[in-house]
Amino acid sequence: MRKLGIPTVVDRVVQQAITQKLSPIFERQFSEYSYGFRPGRSCEMAVIQALEYINDGYSWLVDIDLERFFDTVHHDKLMRIISHTIKDGDVISLIRKYLVSGVMVNGKYEDTPLGTPQGGNLSPLLSNIMLNELDKELEARELHFVRYADDSLIFVRSEKAANRVLISITKFIEKKLGLKVNVEKSRVSRSSKTKFLGFGFYYDTNKKNFQPRPHGKSVQKFQRKLRQLTKRKKNSKKRIKSLVKLGIPVEEAKGLTYCRKGYRFIGLSKVVQRALSNKHLRQRGIPFAQDYYLKVHTVI
């Protein structure tokens, strides 16, 4: 269970003020290849950069999974890193107080001797400050990488190099940063077998290069979410009436309503596609998941 430390209104305002003042200062230090929770950067940009590395021949990927990162950040190490840049003692003291402010679990207070306050405005910045130390180490080793919050990939040319990097970077993370690497989930893999920020990569034989596409697991998750959000208990009369309002003849509406096929079949039927055409949905202001995909895909 992920523990959230939701700040009060006053604390939220104070945290936002700290974030707005410190962000421009630390932005100058952050890596070009860090994309999470930063102004002007996005998940899509991280996917595009990953694809560029893969198509440049860095097709062996090191996927290092940080175990419960937001709950395991060492406060002293984090404050030491911050104090190298921020010399105001009051600001340092205030940040530490937010780190140890605790959380409520089932109505009971729990201390937070480790971790950053998830749910607060300050947490994304603090996580980037901490993991920027990893970015600097990767850059010092001249390794190609992409990081989005605690989700990162390192790109190399061979399996041997990938295994070597996995072992050495794991040691750095655990010994220097005091974080824990999930050994079971961290792995070396080829680009075609990697899931990154909801995307997978496949080789396009026509374009002669790798292209992104939504990963199978992400698609299944999306479908489950759709099933939860869509009503499935509309009675027959209302369904027929709704289809008729959308221009479907009564007999066709009845035929579709009383068929015993599943919702997926009904949703893909020509009758429903005529009633709820893309043009009609766009006029209603309905967002299209495909549009977000094509926004990334066409840029690449």
Coordinates of N, CA and C in Angstrom, one line a residue, residues 107-269:
G107 N -6.7 6.1 10.0 CA -7.0 7.0 11.1 C -6.0 7.1 12.2
K108 N -4.8 6.5 12.0 CA -3.8 6.5 13.0 C -2.5 7.1 12.5
Y109 N -1.8 7.9 13.3 CA -0.6 8.6 12.8 C 0.6 7.6 12.8
E110 N 1.4 7.7 11.7 CA 2.6 6.9 11.6 C 3.8 7.9 11.3
D111 N 4.9 7.6 11.9 CA 6.1 8.4 11.7 C 6.6 8.1 10.3
T112 N 7.4 9.0 9.7 CA 8.0 8.8 8.4 C 9.5 9.1 8.5
P113 N 10.2 8.1 9.1 CA 11.7 8.3 9.2 C 12.4 8.2 7.9
L114 N 11.7 7.7 6.9 CA 12.3 7.6 5.5 C 11.2 8.0 4.5
G115 N 11.7 8.4 3.3 CA 10.8 8.7 2.3 C 10.5 10.2 2.1
T116 N 9.8 10.5 1.0 CA 9.4 11.8 0.7 C 7.9 11.9 0.8
P117 N 7.3 13.1 1.1 CA 5.9 13.2 1.4 C 5.0 13.1 0.1
Q118 N 4.6 11.9 -0.3 CA 3.8 11.7 -1.4 C 2.4 12.4 -1.2
G119 N 1.9 13.0 -2.2 CA 0.7 13.7 -2.1 C 0.9 15.2 -1.9
G120 N 2.1 15.6 -1.6 CA 2.4 17.0 -1.5 C 3.1 17.6 -2.7
N121 N 3.1 19.0 -2.8 CA 3.6 19.7 -3.9 C 5.1 19.5 -4.0
L122 N 5.8 19.2 -2.9 CA 7.2 19.2 -2.8 C 7.8 17.9 -3.2
S123 N 7.1 16.8 -3.1 CA 7.6 15.5 -3.4 C 8.3 15.3 -4.8
P124 N 7.6 15.7 -5.9 CA 8.3 15.5 -7.2 C 9.6 16.2 -7.3
L125 N 9.8 17.4 -6.8 CA 11.0 18.1 -6.8 C 12.1 17.4 -6.0
L126 N 11.7 16.9 -4.8 CA 12.7 16.3 -3.9 C 13.1 14.9 -4.5
S127 N 12.2 14.2 -5.2 CA 12.6 13.0 -5.8 C 13.6 13.2 -7.0
N128 N 13.4 14.3 -7.7 CA 14.3 14.6 -8.8 C 15.7 15.0 -8.3
I129 N 15.7 15.8 -7.2 CA 16.9 16.2 -6.6 C 17.7 15.0 -6.1
M130 N 17.1 14.0 -5.6 CA 17.7 12.8 -5.1 C 18.3 12.0 -6.3
L131 N 17.4 11.7 -7.3 CA 17.8 10.9 -8.4 C 18.7 11.6 -9.4
N132 N 18.8 12.9 -9.3 CA 19.8 13.6 -10.1 C 21.2 13.1 -9.8
E133 N 21.5 12.6 -8.6 CA 22.8 12.1 -8.3 C 23.0 10.8 -9.1
L134 N 22.0 10.0 -9.4 CA 22.1 8.9 -10.3 C 22.4 9.4 -11.7
D135 N 21.7 10.4 -12.1 CA 21.9 10.9 -13.5 C 23.3 11.4 -13.7
K136 N 23.9 12.1 -12.7 CA 25.2 12.6 -12.8 C 26.2 11.4 -12.9
E137 N 26.0 10.3 -12.2 CA 26.9 9.2 -12.2 C 26.8 8.5 -13.6
L138 N 25.6 8.4 -14.1 CA 25.5 7.8 -15.5 C 26.2 8.7 -16.5
E139 N 26.0 10.0 -16.4 CA 26.7 10.9 -17.4 C 28.2 10.8 -17.2
A140 N 28.7 10.7 -16.0 CA 30.1 10.6 -15.8 C 30.7 9.4 -16.4
R141 N 29.9 8.3 -16.5 CA 30.3 7.1 -17.1 C 30.0 7.0 -18.6
E142 N 29.5 8.2 -19.1 CA 29.2 8.3 -20.5 C 28.2 7.3 -21.0
L143 N 27.2 7.0 -20.2 CA 26.2 6.0 -20.5 C 25.0 6.7 -21.1
H144 N 24.3 6.1 -22.0 CA 23.0 6.6 -22.5 C 21.9 6.2 -21.7
F145 N 21.0 7.1 -21.3 CA 19.9 6.7 -20.4 C 18.8 7.7 -20.6
V146 N 17.6 7.3 -20.1 CA 16.4 8.1 -20.0 C 15.8 7.8 -18.7
R147 N 15.4 8.9 -18.0 CA 14.7 8.7 -16.7 C 13.5 9.5 -16.6
Y148 N 12.4 8.9 -16.1 CA 11.1 9.6 -15.8 C 10.8 9.3 -14.4
A149 N 11.0 10.3 -13.5 CA 10.8 10.0 -12.0 C 11.7 8.9 -11.6
D150 N 11.1 7.8 -11.0 CA 12.0 6.7 -10.6 C 12.0 5.5 -11.6
D151 N 11.5 5.8 -12.8 CA 11.4 4.8 -13.9 C 12.6 5.2 -14.9
S152 N 13.6 4.3 -15.0 CA 14.7 4.7 -15.9 C 15.2 3.5 -16.7
L153 N 15.8 3.8 -17.8 CA 16.4 2.8 -18.7 C 17.8 3.3 -19.0
I154 N 18.7 2.3 -19.1 CA 20.1 2.6 -19.6 C 20.3 1.8 -20.9
F155 N 20.9 2.4 -21.9 CA 21.0 1.8 -23.2 C 22.5 1.5 -23.6
V156 N 22.8 0.2 -23.9 CA 24.1 -0.2 -24.3 C 24.0 -1.0 -25.6
R157 N 25.2 -1.4 -26.1 CA 25.2 -2.1 -27.4 C 25.3 -3.6 -27.3
S158 N 25.7 -4.2 -26.1 CA 25.8 -5.6 -26.0 C 25.3 -6.1 -24.7
E159 N 25.0 -7.4 -24.7 CA 24.4 -8.0 -23.5 C 25.5 -8.1 -22.4
K160 N 26.7 -8.3 -22.7 CA 27.8 -8.3 -21.7 C 27.9 -7.0 -21.0
A161 N 27.9 -5.9 -21.8 CA 28.0 -4.5 -21.2 C 26.7 -4.3 -20.3
A162 N 25.6 -4.7 -20.8 CA 24.4 -4.5 -20.0 C 24.4 -5.2 -18.6
N163 N 24.9 -6.4 -18.6 CA 25.0 -7.1 -17.3 C 26.0 -6.4 -16.4
R164 N 27.1 -6.0 -17.0 CA 28.1 -5.3 -16.2 C 27.5 -4.0 -15.6
V165 N 26.8 -3.2 -16.4 CA 26.2 -2.0 -15.9 C 25.2 -2.2 -14.9
L166 N 24.4 -3.2 -15.0 CA 23.3 -3.6 -14.0 C 23.9 -3.8 -12.7
I167 N 25.0 -4.6 -12.6 CA 25.7 -4.9 -11.3 C 26.3 -3.6 -10.7
S168 N 27.0 -2.8 -11.5 CA 27.8 -1.7 -11.0 C 26.8 -0.6 -10.6
I169 N 25.8 -0.3 -11.4 CA 24.9 0.8 -11.0 C 24.0 0.4 -9.8
T170 N 23.7 -0.9 -9.7 CA 23.0 -1.4 -8.5 C 23.8 -1.1 -7.2
K171 N 25.1 -1.4 -7.3 CA 25.9 -1.1 -6.2 C 26.0 0.4 -5.8
F172 N 26.1 1.2 -6.8 CA 26.1 2.7 -6.6 C 24.8 3.2 -6.0
I173 N 23.7 2.7 -6.5 CA 22.4 3.1 -5.9 C 22.2 2.7 -4.5
E174 N 22.6 1.5 -4.1 CA 22.4 1.0 -2.8 C 23.4 1.6 -1.8
K175 N 24.7 1.7 -2.2 CA 25.7 2.2 -1.3 C 25.8 3.7 -1.2
K176 N 25.7 4.4 -2.3 CA 25.9 5.8 -2.4 C 24.6 6.6 -2.1
L177 N 23.5 6.1 -2.6 CA 22.3 6.8 -2.4 C 21.4 6.2 -1.3
G178 N 21.7 5.0 -0.8 CA 21.0 4.5 0.3 C 19.6 4.0 -0.1
L179 N 19.4 3.7 -1.4 CA 18.1 3.3 -1.9 C 18.2 1.8 -2.2
K180 N 17.0 1.1 -2.3 CA 17.0 -0.3 -2.5 C 16.6 -0.7 -3.9
V181 N 17.3 -1.5 -4.6 CA 17.0 -2.0 -5.9 C 16.3 -3.3 -5.8
N182 N 15.1 -3.4 -6.5 CA 14.4 -4.6 -6.6 C 15.0 -5.6 -7.6
V183 N 15.7 -6.5 -7.0 CA 16.5 -7.5 -7.8 C 15.6 -8.3 -8.7
E184 N 14.5 -8.7 -8.3 CA 13.6 -9.5 -9.0 C 13.0 -8.8 -10.3
K185 N 12.8 -7.5 -10.2 CA 12.2 -6.8 -11.3 C 13.2 -6.1 -12.2
S186 N 14.4 -5.8 -11.6 CA 15.5 -5.2 -12.4 C 16.1 -6.3 -13.4
R187 N 16.3 -5.9 -14.6 CA 16.7 -6.9 -15.6 C 17.4 -6.3 -16.8
V188 N 18.0 -7.2 -17.6 CA 18.6 -6.8 -18.9 C 17.7 -7.4 -19.9
S189 N 17.4 -6.7 -21.0 CA 16.5 -7.2 -22.0 C 16.8 -6.5 -23.3
R190 N 16.2 -7.1 -24.4 CA 16.3 -6.5 -25.7 C 15.2 -5.4 -25.8
S191 N 15.3 -4.5 -26.7 CA 14.3 -3.4 -26.8 C 12.9 -3.9 -27.1
S192 N 12.8 -5.0 -27.9 CA 11.5 -5.6 -28.3 C 10.8 -6.2 -27.2
K193 N 11.5 -6.4 -26.0 CA 10.8 -7.1 -24.9 C 10.8 -6.2 -23.7
T194 N 10.8 -4.9 -23.9 CA 10.8 -3.9 -22.8 C 9.5 -3.1 -22.8
K195 N 9.1 -2.8 -21.6 CA 7.9 -2.0 -21.4 C 8.4 -0.7 -20.6
F196 N 8.2 0.5 -21.2 CA 8.6 1.7 -20.7 C 7.5 2.8 -20.8
L197 N 7.1 3.2 -19.6 CA 6.0 4.3 -19.5 C 4.8 3.9 -20.3
G198 N 4.5 2.6 -20.3 CA 3.2 2.2 -21.0 C 3.5 1.8 -22.5
F199 N 4.7 2.0 -23.0 CA 5.0 1.7 -24.4 C 5.9 0.5 -24.5
G200 N 5.8 -0.2 -25.7 CA 6.7 -1.2 -26.1 C 7.3 -0.8 -27.4
F201 N 8.3 -1.5 -27.9 CA 9.0 -1.1 -29.1 C 9.0 -2.3 -30.1
Y202 N 8.7 -2.1 -31.3 CA 8.7 -3.2 -32.3 C 9.4 -2.7 -33.6
Y203 N 10.0 -3.7 -34.3 CA 10.7 -3.4 -35.5 C 9.8 -3.3 -36.7
D204 N 9.8 -2.2 -37.3 CA 8.9 -2.0 -38.5 C 9.7 -2.3 -39.8
T205 N 9.4 -3.4 -40.4 CA 10.1 -3.9 -41.6 C 10.0 -3.0 -42.8
N206 N 9.0 -2.2 -42.8 CA 8.9 -1.2 -44.0 C 9.8 0.0 -43.8
K207 N 9.8 0.5 -42.5 CA 10.6 1.7 -42.2 C 12.0 1.3 -41.9
K208 N 12.3 0.0 -41.6 CA 13.6 -0.5 -41.3 C 14.1 0.1 -40.0
N209 N 13.2 0.4 -39.1 CA 13.7 0.8 -37.7 C 12.6 0.5 -36.7
F210 N 12.9 0.8 -35.4 CA 12.0 0.5 -34.3 C 11.0 1.6 -34.2
Q211 N 9.8 1.2 -33.8 CA 8.7 2.2 -33.6 C 8.0 1.9 -32.3
P212 N 7.4 2.9 -31.7 CA 6.7 2.6 -30.4 C 5.3 2.2 -30.6
R213 N 4.7 1.5 -29.7 CA 3.3 1.2 -29.7 C 2.9 0.9 -28.2
P214 N 1.6 1.1 -27.9 CA 1.2 0.8 -26.5 C 1.5 -0.6 -26.2
H215 N 2.0 -0.8 -25.0 CA 2.4 -2.2 -24.6 C 1.1 -3.0 -24.3
G216 N 1.2 -4.3 -24.6 CA 0.0 -5.2 -24.4 C -0.6 -5.1 -23.0
K217 N 0.2 -5.0 -22.0 CA -0.3 -4.9 -20.6 C -1.0 -3.6 -20.4
S218 N -0.5 -2.5 -21.0 CA -1.1 -1.2 -20.8 C -2.4 -1.2 -21.5
V219 N -2.5 -1.8 -22.7 CA -3.8 -1.9 -23.4 C -4.9 -2.7 -22.6
Q220 N -4.4 -3.8 -22.0 CA -5.4 -4.5 -21.1 C -5.8 -3.7 -19.9
K221 N -4.9 -3.0 -19.3 CA -5.2 -2.1 -18.2 C -6.3 -1.0 -18.6
F222 N -6.0 -0.5 -19.8 CA -6.9 0.5 -20.3 C -8.3 -0.1 -20.6
Q223 N -8.4 -1.3 -21.1 CA -9.7 -1.9 -21.3 C -10.4 -2.2 -20.0
R224 N -9.7 -2.6 -19.0 CA -10.3 -2.9 -17.7 C -10.9 -1.6 -17.1
K225 N -10.1 -0.5 -17.3 CA -10.6 0.8 -16.8 C -11.9 1.2 -17.5
L226 N -11.9 1.0 -18.9 CA -13.1 1.3 -19.6 C -14.3 0.6 -19.2
R227 N -14.1 -0.7 -18.9 CA -15.2 -1.5 -18.4 C -15.8 -1.0 -17.1
Q228 N -14.9 -0.5 -16.2 CA -15.3 0.1 -14.9 C -16.1 1.4 -15.1
L229 N -15.7 2.2 -16.1 CA -16.3 3.5 -16.3 C -17.6 3.5 -17.1
T230 N -17.8 2.4 -17.9 CA -19.0 2.4 -18.8 C -20.1 1.7 -18.1
K231 N -21.3 2.2 -18.4 CA -22.5 1.6 -17.8 C -22.9 0.3 -18.6
R232 N -23.3 -0.8 -17.9 CA -23.6 -2.0 -18.5 C -24.9 -2.6 -18.1
K233 N -25.8 -1.7 -17.5 CA -27.1 -2.2 -17.0 C -28.2 -1.3 -17.6
K234 N -28.0 -0.7 -18.7 CA -29.0 0.1 -19.4 C -30.1 -0.8 -19.9
N235 N -31.4 -0.6 -19.5 CA -32.4 -1.5 -20.0 C -32.7 -1.4 -21.5
S236 N -33.4 -2.3 -22.0 CA -33.6 -2.5 -23.4 C -34.3 -1.3 -24.0
K237 N -35.4 -0.8 -23.4 CA -36.2 0.3 -23.9 C -35.3 1.6 -24.1
K238 N -34.5 1.8 -23.0 CA -33.7 3.0 -23.1 C -32.6 2.9 -24.2
R239 N -32.1 1.7 -24.3 CA -31.1 1.5 -25.3 C -31.6 1.7 -26.7
I240 N -32.8 1.2 -27.0 CA -33.5 1.3 -28.3 C -33.8 2.8 -28.6
K241 N -34.3 3.5 -27.5 CA -34.7 4.9 -27.7 C -33.4 5.7 -28.0
S242 N -32.3 5.4 -27.3 CA -31.1 6.2 -27.5 C -30.5 6.0 -28.9
L243 N -30.6 4.7 -29.4 CA -30.1 4.5 -30.8 C -31.0 5.2 -31.8
V244 N -32.3 5.2 -31.6 CA -33.2 5.9 -32.5 C -32.9 7.4 -32.6
K245 N -32.6 7.9 -31.4 CA -32.3 9.4 -31.3 C -31.0 9.7 -32.1
L246 N -30.1 8.7 -32.2 CA -28.9 8.9 -32.9 C -29.0 8.5 -34.4
G247 N -30.3 8.3 -34.9 CA -30.5 8.1 -36.3 C -30.6 6.7 -36.8
I248 N -30.6 5.7 -35.9 CA -30.7 4.3 -36.3 C -32.2 3.9 -36.4
P249 N -32.6 3.2 -37.5 CA -34.0 2.8 -37.6 C -34.4 1.9 -36.5
V250 N -35.7 1.9 -36.1 CA -36.2 1.2 -35.0 C -35.8 -0.3 -35.0
E251 N -36.1 -0.9 -36.2 CA -35.8 -2.4 -36.3 C -34.4 -2.8 -36.1
E252 N -33.5 -1.9 -36.6 CA -32.0 -2.2 -36.5 C -31.6 -2.0 -35.0
A253 N -32.2 -1.0 -34.4 CA -32.0 -0.7 -32.9 C -32.4 -1.9 -32.1
K254 N -33.6 -2.5 -32.4 CA -34.1 -3.6 -31.7 C -33.2 -4.8 -31.9
G255 N -32.8 -5.1 -33.2 CA -32.0 -6.2 -33.5 C -30.7 -6.2 -32.7
L256 N -30.1 -5.0 -32.6 CA -28.8 -4.9 -31.9 C -29.0 -5.1 -30.4
T257 N -30.1 -4.5 -29.9 CA -30.4 -4.5 -28.4 C -30.6 -5.9 -27.9
Y258 N -31.4 -6.7 -28.7 CA -31.8 -8.0 -28.2 C -30.8 -9.1 -28.7
C259 N -29.7 -8.8 -29.3 CA -28.7 -9.8 -29.7 C -28.0 -10.2 -28.4
R260 N -27.5 -11.4 -28.4 CA -26.9 -12.0 -27.2 C -25.3 -11.9 -27.2
K261 N -24.8 -11.1 -28.1 CA -23.4 -10.9 -28.1 C -22.9 -10.0 -27.0
G262 N -21.6 -10.1 -26.7 CA -21.0 -9.3 -25.6 C -20.8 -7.8 -26.0
Y263 N -20.5 -7.1 -25.0 CA -20.4 -5.6 -25.2 C -19.3 -5.2 -26.2
R264 N -18.2 -6.0 -26.2 CA -17.2 -5.7 -27.2 C -17.7 -5.9 -28.6
F265 N -18.4 -6.9 -28.9 CA -19.0 -7.2 -30.2 C -20.0 -6.0 -30.6
I266 N -20.8 -5.7 -29.6 CA -21.8 -4.6 -29.8 C -21.1 -3.3 -30.1
G267 N -20.1 -3.0 -29.4 CA -19.4 -1.7 -29.5 C -18.7 -1.6 -30.9
L268 N -18.3 -2.7 -31.5 CA -17.6 -2.7 -32.8 C -18.6 -2.9 -33.9
S269 N -19.9 -3.1 -33.6 CA -20.9 -3.3 -34.7 C -21.0 -2.1 -35.6

